[in-house]
Short mmCIF file of C-alpha atoms in Angstrom, two decimals:
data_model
loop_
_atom_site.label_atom_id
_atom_site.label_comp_id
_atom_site.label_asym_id
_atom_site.label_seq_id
_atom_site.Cartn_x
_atom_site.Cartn_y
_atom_site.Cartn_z
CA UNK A 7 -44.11 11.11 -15.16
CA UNK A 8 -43.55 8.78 -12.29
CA UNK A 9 -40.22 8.12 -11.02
CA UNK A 10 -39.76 5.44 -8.47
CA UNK A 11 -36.70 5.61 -6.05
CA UNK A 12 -35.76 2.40 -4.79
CA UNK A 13 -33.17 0.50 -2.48
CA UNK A 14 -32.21 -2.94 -0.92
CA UNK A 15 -30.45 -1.89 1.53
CA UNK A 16 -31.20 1.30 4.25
CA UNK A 17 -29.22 4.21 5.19
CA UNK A 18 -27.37 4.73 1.69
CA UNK A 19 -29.38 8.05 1.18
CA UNK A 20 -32.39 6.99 -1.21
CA UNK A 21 -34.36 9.76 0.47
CA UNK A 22 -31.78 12.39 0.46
CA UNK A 23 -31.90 11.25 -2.97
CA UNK A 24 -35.48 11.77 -3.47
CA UNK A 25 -35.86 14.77 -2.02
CA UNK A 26 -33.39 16.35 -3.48
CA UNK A 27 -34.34 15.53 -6.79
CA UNK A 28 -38.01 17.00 -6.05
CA UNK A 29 -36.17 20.37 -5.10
CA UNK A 30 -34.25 20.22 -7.92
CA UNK A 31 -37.00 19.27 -10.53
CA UNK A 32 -39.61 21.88 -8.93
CA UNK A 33 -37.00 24.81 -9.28
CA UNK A 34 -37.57 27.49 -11.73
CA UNK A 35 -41.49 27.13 -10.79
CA UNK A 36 -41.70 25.39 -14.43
CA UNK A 37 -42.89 21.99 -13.22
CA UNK A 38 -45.42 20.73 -10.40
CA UNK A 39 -43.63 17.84 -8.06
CA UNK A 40 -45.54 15.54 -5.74
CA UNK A 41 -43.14 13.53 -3.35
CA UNK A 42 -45.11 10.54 -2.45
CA UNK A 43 -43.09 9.29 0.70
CA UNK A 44 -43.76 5.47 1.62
CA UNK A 45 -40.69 5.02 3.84
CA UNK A 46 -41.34 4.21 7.39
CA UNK A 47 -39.12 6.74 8.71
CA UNK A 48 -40.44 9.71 6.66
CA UNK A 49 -37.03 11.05 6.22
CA UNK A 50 -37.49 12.54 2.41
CA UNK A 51 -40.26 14.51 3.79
CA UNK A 52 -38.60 16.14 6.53
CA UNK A 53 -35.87 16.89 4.52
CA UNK A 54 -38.18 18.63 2.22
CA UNK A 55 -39.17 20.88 4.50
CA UNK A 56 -35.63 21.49 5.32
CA UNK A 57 -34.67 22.35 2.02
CA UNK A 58 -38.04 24.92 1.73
CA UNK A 59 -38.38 22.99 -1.61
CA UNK A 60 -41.84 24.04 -3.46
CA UNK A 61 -43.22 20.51 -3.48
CA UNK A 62 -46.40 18.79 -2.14
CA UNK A 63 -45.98 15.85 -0.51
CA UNK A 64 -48.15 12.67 0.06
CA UNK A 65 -51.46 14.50 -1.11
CA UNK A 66 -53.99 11.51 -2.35
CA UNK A 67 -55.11 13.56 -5.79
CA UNK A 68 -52.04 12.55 -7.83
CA UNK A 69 -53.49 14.33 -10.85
CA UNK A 70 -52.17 17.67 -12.05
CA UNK A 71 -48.48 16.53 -11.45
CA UNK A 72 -45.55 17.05 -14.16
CA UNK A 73 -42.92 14.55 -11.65
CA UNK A 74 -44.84 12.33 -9.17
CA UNK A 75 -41.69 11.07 -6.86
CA UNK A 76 -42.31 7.67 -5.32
CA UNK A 77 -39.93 6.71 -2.21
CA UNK A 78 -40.10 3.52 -1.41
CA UNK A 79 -39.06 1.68 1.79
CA UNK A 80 -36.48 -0.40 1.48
CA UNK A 81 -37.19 -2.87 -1.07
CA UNK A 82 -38.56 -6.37 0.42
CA UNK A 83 -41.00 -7.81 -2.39
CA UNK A 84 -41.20 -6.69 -6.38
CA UNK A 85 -42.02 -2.62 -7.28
CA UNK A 86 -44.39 -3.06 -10.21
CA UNK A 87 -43.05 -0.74 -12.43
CA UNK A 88 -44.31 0.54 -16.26
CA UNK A 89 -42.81 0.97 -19.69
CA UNK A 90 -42.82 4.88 -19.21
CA UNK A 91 -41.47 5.23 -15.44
CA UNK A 92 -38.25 5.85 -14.53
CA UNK A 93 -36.54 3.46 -12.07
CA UNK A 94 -34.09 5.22 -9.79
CA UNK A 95 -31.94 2.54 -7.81
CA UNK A 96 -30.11 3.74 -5.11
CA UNK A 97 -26.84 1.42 -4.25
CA UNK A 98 -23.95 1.60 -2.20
CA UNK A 99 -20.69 -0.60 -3.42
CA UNK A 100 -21.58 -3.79 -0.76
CA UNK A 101 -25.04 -4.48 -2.80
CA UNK A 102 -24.55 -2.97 -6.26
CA UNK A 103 -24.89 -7.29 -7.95
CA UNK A 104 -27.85 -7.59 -5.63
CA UNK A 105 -29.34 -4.44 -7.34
CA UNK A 106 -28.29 -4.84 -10.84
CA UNK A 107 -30.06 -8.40 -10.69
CA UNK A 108 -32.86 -6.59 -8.26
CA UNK A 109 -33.53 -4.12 -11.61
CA UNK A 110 -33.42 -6.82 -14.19
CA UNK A 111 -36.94 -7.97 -13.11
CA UNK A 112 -38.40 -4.13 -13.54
CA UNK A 113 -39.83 -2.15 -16.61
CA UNK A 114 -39.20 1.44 -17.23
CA UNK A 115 -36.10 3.18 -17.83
CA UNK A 116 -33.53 2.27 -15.50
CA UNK A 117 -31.09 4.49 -13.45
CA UNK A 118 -28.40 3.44 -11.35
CA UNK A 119 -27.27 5.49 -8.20
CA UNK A 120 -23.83 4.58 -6.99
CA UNK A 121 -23.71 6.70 -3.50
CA UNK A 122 -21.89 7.36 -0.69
CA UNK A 123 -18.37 6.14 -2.45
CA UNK A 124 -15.06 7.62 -0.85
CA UNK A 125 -14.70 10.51 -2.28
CA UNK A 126 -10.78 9.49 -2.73
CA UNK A 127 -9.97 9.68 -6.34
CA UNK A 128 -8.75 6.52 -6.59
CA UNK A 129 -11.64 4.87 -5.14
CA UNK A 130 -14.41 6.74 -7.23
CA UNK A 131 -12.44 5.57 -10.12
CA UNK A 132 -12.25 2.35 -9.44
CA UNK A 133 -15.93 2.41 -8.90
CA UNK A 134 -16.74 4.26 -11.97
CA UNK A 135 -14.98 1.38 -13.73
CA UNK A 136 -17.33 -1.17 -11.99
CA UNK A 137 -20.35 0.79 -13.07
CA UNK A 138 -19.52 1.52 -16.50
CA UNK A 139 -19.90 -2.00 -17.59
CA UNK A 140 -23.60 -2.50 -15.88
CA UNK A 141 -26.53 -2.50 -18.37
CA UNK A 142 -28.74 0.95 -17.36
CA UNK A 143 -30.25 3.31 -19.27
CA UNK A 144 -28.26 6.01 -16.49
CA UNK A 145 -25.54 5.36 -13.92
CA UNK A 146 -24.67 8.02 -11.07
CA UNK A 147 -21.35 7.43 -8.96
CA UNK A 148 -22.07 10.09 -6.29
CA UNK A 149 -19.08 10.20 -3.60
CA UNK A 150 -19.73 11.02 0.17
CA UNK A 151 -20.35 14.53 0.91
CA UNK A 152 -19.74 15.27 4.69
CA UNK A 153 -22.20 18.54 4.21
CA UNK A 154 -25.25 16.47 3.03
CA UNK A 155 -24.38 14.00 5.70
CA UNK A 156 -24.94 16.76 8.18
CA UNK A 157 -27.35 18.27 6.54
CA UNK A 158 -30.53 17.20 8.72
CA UNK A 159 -28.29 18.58 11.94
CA UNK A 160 -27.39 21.79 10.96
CA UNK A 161 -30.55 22.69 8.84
CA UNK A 162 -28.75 24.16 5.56
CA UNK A 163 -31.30 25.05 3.18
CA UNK A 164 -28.13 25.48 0.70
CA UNK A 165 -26.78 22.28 0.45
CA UNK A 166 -26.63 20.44 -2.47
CA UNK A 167 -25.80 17.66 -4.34
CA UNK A 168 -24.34 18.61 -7.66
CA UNK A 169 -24.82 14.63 -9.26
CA UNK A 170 -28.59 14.90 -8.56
CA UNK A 171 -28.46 18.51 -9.70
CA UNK A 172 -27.74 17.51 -13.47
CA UNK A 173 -30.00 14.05 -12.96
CA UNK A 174 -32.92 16.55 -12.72
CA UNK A 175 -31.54 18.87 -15.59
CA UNK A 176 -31.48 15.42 -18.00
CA UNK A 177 -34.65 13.95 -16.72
CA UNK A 178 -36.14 17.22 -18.09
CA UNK A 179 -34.13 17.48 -21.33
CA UNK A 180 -32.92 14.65 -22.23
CA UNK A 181 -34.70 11.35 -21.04
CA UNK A 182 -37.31 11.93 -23.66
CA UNK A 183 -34.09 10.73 -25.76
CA UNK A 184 -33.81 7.69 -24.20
CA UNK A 185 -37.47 6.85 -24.05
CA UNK A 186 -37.18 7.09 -28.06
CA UNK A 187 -33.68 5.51 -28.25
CA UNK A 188 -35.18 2.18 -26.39
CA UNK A 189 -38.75 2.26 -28.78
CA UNK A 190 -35.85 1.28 -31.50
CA UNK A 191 -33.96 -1.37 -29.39
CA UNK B 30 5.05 10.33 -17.07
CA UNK B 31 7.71 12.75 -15.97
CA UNK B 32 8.99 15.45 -18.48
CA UNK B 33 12.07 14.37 -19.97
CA UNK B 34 14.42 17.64 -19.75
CA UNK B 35 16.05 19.32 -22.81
CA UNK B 36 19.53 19.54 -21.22
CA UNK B 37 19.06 15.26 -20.99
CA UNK B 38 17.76 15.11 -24.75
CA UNK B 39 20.40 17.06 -25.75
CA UNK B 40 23.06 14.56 -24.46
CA UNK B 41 20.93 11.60 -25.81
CA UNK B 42 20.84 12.90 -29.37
CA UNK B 43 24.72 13.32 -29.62
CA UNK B 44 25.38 10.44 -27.63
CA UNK B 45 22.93 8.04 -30.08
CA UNK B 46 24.74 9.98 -33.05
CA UNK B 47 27.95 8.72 -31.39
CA UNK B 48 27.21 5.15 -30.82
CA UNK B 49 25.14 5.15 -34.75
CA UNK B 50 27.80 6.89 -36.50
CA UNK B 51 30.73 4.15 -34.75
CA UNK B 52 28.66 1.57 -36.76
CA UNK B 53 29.19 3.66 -39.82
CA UNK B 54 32.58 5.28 -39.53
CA UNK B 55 35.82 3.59 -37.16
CA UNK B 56 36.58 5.90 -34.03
CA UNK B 57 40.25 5.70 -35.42
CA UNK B 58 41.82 4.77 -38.30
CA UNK B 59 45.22 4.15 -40.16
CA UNK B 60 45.48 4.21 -43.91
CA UNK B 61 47.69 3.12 -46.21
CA UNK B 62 47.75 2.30 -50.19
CA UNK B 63 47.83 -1.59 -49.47
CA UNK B 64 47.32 -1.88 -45.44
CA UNK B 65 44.68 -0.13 -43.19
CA UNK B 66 43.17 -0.60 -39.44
CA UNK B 67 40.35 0.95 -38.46
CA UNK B 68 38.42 0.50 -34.73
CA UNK B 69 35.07 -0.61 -35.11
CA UNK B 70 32.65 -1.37 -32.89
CA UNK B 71 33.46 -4.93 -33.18
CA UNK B 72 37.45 -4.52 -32.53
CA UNK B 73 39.81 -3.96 -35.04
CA UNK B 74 39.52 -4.47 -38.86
CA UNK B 75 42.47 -5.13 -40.67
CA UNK B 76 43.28 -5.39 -44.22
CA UNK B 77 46.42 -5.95 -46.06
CA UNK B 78 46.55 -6.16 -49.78
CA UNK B 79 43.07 -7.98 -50.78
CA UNK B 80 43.06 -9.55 -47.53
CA UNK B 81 40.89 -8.86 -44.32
CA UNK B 82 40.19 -10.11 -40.99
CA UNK B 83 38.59 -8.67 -37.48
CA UNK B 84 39.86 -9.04 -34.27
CA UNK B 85 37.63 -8.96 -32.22
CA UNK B 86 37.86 -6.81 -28.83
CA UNK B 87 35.90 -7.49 -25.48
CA UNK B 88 37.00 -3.55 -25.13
CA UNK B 89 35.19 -2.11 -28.02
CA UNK B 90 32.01 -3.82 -26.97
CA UNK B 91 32.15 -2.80 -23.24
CA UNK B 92 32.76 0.63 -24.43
CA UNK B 93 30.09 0.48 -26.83
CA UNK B 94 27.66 -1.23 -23.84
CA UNK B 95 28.27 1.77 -21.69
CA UNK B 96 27.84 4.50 -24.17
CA UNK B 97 24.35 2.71 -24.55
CA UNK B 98 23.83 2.67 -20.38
CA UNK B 99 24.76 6.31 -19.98
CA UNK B 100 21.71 7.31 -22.66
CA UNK B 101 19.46 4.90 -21.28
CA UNK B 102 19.99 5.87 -17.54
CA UNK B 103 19.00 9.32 -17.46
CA UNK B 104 15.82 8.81 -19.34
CA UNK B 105 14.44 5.68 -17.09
CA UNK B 106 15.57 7.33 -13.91
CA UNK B 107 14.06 10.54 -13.61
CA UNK B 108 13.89 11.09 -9.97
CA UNK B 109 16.59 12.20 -8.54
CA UNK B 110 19.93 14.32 -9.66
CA UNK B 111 22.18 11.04 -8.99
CA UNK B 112 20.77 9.70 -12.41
CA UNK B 113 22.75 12.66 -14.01
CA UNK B 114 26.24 11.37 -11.88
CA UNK B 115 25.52 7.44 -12.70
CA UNK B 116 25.40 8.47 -16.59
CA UNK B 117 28.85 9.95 -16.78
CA UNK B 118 30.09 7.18 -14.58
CA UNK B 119 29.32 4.90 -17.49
CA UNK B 120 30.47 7.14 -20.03
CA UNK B 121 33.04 7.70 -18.72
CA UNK B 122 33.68 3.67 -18.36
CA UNK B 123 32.85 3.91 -22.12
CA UNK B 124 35.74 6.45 -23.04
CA UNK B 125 38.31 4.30 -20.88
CA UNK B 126 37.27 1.28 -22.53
CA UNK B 127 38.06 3.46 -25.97
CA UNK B 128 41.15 4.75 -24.38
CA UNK B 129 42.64 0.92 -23.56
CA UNK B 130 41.55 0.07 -27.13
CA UNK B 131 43.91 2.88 -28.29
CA UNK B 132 46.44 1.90 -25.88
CA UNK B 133 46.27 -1.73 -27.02
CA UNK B 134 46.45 -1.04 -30.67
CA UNK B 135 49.58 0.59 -29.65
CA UNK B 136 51.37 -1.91 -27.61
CA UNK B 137 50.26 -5.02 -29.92
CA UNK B 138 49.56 -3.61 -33.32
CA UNK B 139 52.33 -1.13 -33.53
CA UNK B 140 56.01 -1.12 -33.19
CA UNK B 141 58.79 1.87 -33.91
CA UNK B 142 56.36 2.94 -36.80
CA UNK B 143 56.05 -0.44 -38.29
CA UNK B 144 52.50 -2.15 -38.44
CA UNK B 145 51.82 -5.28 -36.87
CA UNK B 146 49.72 -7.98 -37.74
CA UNK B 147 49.31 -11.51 -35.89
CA UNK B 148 49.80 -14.25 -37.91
CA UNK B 149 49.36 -18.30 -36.98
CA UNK B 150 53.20 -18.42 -36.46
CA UNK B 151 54.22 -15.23 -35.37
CA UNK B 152 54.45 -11.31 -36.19
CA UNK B 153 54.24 -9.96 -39.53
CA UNK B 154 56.02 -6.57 -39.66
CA UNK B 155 54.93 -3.48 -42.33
CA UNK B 156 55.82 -0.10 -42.98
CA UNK B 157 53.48 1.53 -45.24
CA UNK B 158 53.47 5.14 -45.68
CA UNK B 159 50.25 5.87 -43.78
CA UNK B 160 47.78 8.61 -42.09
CA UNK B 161 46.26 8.52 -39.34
CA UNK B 162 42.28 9.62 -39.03
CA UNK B 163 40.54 10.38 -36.08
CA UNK B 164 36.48 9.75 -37.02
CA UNK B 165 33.14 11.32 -36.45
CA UNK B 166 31.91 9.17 -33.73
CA UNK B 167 35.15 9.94 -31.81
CA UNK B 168 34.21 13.38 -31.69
CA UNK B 169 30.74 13.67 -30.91
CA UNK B 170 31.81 11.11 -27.76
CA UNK B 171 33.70 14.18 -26.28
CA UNK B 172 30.97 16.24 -27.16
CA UNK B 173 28.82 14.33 -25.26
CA UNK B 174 31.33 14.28 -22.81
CA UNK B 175 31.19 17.56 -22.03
CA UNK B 176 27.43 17.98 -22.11
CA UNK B 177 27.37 15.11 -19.40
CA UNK B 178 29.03 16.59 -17.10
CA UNK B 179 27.55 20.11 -17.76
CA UNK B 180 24.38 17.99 -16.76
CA UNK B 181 26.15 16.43 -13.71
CA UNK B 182 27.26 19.88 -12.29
CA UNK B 183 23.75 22.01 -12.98
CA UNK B 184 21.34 18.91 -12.55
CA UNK B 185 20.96 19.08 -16.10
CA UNK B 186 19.89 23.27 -16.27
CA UNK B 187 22.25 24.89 -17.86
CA UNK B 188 20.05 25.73 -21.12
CA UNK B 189 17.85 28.68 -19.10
CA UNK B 190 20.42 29.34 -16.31
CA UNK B 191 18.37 30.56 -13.74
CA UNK B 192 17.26 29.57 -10.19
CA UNK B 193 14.11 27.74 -9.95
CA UNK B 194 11.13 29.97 -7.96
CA UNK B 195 9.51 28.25 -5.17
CA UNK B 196 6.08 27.49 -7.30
CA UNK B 197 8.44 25.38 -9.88
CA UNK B 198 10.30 23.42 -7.30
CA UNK B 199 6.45 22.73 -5.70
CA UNK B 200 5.80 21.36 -9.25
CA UNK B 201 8.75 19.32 -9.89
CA UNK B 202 7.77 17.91 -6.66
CA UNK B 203 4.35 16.97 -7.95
CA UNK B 204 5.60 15.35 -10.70
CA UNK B 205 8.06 13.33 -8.52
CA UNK B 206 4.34 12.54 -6.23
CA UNK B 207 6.69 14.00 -3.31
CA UNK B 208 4.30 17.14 -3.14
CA UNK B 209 4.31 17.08 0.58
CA UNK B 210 7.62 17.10 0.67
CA UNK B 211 7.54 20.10 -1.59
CA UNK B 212 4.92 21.80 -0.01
CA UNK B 213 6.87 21.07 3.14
CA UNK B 214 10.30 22.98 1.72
CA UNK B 215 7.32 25.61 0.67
CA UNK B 216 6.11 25.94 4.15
CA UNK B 217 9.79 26.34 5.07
CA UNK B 218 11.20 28.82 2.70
CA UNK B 219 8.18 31.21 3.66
CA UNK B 220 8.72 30.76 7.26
CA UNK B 221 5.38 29.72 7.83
CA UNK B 222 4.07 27.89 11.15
CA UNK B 223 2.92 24.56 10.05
CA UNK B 224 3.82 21.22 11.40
CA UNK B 225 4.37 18.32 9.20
CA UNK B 226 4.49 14.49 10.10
CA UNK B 227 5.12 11.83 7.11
CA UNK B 228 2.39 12.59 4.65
CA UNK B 229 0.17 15.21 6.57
CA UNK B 230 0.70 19.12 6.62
CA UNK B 231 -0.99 20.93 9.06
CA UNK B 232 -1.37 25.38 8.68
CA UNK B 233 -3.78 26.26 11.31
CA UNK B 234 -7.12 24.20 10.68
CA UNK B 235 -6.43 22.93 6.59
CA UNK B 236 -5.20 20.21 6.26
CA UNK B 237 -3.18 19.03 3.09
CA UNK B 238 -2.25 15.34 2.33
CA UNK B 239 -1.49 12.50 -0.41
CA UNK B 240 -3.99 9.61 -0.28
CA UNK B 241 -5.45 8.13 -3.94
CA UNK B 242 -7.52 5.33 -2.25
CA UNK B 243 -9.00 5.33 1.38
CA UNK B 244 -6.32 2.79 2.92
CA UNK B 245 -3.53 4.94 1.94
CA UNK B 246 -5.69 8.29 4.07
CA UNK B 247 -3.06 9.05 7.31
CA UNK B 248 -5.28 7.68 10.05
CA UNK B 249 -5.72 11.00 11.57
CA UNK B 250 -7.14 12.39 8.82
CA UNK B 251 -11.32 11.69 8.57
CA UNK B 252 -12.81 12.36 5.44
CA UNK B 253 -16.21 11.86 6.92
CA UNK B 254 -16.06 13.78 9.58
CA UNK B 255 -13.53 16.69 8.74
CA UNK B 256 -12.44 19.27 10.68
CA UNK B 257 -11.70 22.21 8.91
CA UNK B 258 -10.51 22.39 5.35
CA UNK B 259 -9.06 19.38 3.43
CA UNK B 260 -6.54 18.93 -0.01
CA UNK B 261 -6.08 15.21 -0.69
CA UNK B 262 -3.90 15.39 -3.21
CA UNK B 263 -4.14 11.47 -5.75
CA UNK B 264 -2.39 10.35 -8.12
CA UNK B 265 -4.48 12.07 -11.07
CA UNK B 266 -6.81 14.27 -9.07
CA UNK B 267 -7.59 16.27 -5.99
CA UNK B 268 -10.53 16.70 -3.67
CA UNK B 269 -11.07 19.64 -1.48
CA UNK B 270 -13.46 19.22 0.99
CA UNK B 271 -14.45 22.76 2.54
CA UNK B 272 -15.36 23.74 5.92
CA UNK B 273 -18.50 23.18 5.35
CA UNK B 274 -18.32 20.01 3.98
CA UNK B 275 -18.59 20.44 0.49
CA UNK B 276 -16.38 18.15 -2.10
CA UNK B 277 -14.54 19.49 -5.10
CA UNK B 278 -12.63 17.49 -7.61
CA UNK B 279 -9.90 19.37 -9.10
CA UNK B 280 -6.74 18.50 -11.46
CA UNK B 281 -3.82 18.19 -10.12
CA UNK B 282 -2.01 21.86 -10.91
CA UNK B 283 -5.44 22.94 -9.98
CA UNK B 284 -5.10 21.43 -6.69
CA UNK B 285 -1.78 22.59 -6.05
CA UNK B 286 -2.76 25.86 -6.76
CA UNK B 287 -5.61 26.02 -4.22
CA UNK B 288 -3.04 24.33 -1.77
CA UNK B 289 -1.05 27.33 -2.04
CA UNK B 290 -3.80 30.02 -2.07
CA UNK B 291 -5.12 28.76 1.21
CA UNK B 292 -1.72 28.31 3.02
CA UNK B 293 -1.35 32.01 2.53
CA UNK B 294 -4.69 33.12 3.34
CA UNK B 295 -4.65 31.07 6.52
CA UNK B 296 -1.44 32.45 7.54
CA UNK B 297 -3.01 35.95 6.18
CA UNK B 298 0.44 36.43 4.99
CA UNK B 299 -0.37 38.43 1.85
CA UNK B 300 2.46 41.22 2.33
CA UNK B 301 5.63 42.31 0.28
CA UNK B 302 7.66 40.11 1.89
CA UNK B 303 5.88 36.71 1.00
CA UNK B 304 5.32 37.50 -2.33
CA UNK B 305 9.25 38.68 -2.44
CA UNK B 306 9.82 34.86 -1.45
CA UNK B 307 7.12 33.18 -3.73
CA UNK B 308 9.18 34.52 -6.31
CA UNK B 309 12.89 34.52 -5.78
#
């Protein structure tokens, strides 16, 4: 399964994003995870390494893979995308219309990624509201976390981010559902 | 919303008995085999023989307007203890009102024992063997009477006499959304070293405040960069942001609890004494 991770706009953590999602999909030893990392500043890989997740990354054989993670620079021209890939765009509040008309033009099933909201209750409600009425297969509202912020300073192999935590958890149980649910639509 | 008290709905379901019952049965009443005047909510009905007629009273319906206010007050205004003292103003208003309707009956309906009934020309003068009947509604105004200033004196606890421990005062508080100034009086009562300016509390390095939404965050409070431990207490939920950065969402008696779990084990103040004064 390929899952592309995509933003508009830099420094709204779409390679925390990735490469937390490798750790997190690799765990348990149960499943093989390539991170392929095509941002300029190579950040998901060296936070893989950080982490000590258990997952290759950029090898050129891409067969033999259960999750194939694709992190893309920041998005400047169309990601061709297929039917069976899963779409992971990464927003932050300022360009959330620019990336909800961004994914209309993509195939695959589409998840949303909300991140780096103020982690005031108020706020994340209010964004939660906002999201809610978006058309994607998945939407994430994932507030600020000061520790993953820090994270590539202080080195914390233990960090985590409990959102992309349970994003791995469905993408291994449960988006087979949705694959089926949308072969009906 | 707030928790409406049982001492409050106790005095709103005699006092709506009251005001419902004066639409059913007069507050006072003389009878007689062929006159009778009764107070109604209206004024005064009077009949004589097959004939009847209602005066109508401004007092009645004043009386009956601030029967109404004194239910209605303490249930809309919930915060403060004043609520309690502004309801038995207007009941009491109310029973004066009643009182000058009694008082007027008497001076311009009565005379030496004789009835007295306006007419286009005059006075029309009876004596009817009659009795006179205090009603139902009449009664259960006194009762509520009583009960409203029970309220007034205890701030309405007088059904579980007992003084409230420091954890339900914290609560009541909450519910107000004055939990810093509860956790303040908290701080206070334990003797604890903390300082306090408008919405921020400060014991050692946590840091506890109210903020639901970003602009309302104290400006020396940083949620990105925090030192220490923070409880931002919202309207519906809490965060707690850990030392190490971490964020928790909790609900709200959640969050107070945690508040109050870490203001003791920063003070490391776990001892007979404190838990002596949690509890009194």
């Amino acid at each position: 399964m390929i899952i592309r991770i995509i933003s508009l706009k830099g420094g709204i953590g779409k390679s925390t994003i990735s490469a937390f999602l490798a750790k997190y999909l690799s765990e348990e030893g149960s499943s093989k995870v390539l991170l392929i990392d095509k941002d300029n500043l190579n950040f998901s890989s060296f936070l893989i390494n950080i982490l000590g997740a258990k997952v290759d990354i950029n090898k050129e054989k891409l067969e033999g893979y259960d999750y194939i993670i694709i992190d893309y620079p920041t998005a400047e021209e169309k990601i061709e995308s297929k039917d069976d890939d899963i779409v992971i765009l990464v927003s932050d509040v300022v360009t959330l219309n620019l990336i909800t008309k961004y994914a209309k033009e993509l195939k695959g099933i589409k998840l949303l990624i909300v991140n780096m909201v103020s982690p005031l209750p108020g706020d994340l409600e209010e964004v939660n509201n906002m999201v809610e009425k978006l058309d994607f297969d998945l939407k994430f509202v994932i507030p600020f976390i000061p520790k993953v912020f820090s994270m590539p300073i202080r080195k914390d192999k233990r960090t985590e981010i409990p959102a992309i935590r349970e994003l791995a958890k469905l993408i291994k149980e449960k988006i087979k559902e949705v694959q089926v649910e949308r072969s009906f639509k | 919303m707030q928790r409406i008290r049982e001492e409050i709905l106790i005095f709103n379901i005699i006092i709506a008995l009251a005001i419902i019952s004066w639409f059913f049965f007069p507050i006072f009443e003389i009878k007689s085999i062929n006159y009778g005047l009764s107070i109604i909510p209206l004024g005064f009905k009077i009949q004589l023989f097959t004939q009847q007629y209602l005066l109508i009273s401004p007092l009645t319906i004043a009386g009956i307007a601030f029967l109404i206010l004194s239910a209605i007050i303490p249930l809309v205004w919930t915060s403060s203890r004043y609520s309690l003292y502004t309801s038995l103003s207007a009941l009491s208003f109310g029973i004066v009102m009643i009182i000058n309707t009694f008082i007027y009956q008497q001076r311009y309906l009565h005379f030496y024992g004789y009835s007295v009934l306006p007419t286009s020309t005059g006075y029309f003068y009876i004596l009817f063997p009659s009795s006179t009947i205090y009603g139902l509604p009449l009664y259960l105004i006194i009762a509520s009477f009583v009960i409203s200033i029970l309220n007034a004196a205890t701030r309405a606890r007088w059904l579980y006499p007992r003084r409230l421990t420091l954890l339900e005062k914290l609560y009541s508080e909450l519910q107000r959304g004055e939990v810093i100034k509860g956790l303040q009086s908290l701080i206070n009562s334990l003797g604890i070293y903390a300082t306090v300016e408008g919405n921020v509390a400060k014991v050692e390095d946590l840091v506890l405040t109210k903020a639901n939404r970003i602009e309302e965050l104290p400006s020396d409070v940083s949620i990105f960069f925090p030192k220490g431990e923070q409880i931002i207490i919202g309207d519906r939920k809490v965060v707690y942001i850990d030392k190490e950065g971490n964020v928790e969402y909790l609900n709200l008696n959640e969050g107070v609890k945690l508040a109050l779990t870490k203001i003791i084990e920063k003070v490391n103040f776990n001892n007979l004494s404190t838990n002596e004064k949690l509890y009194k």
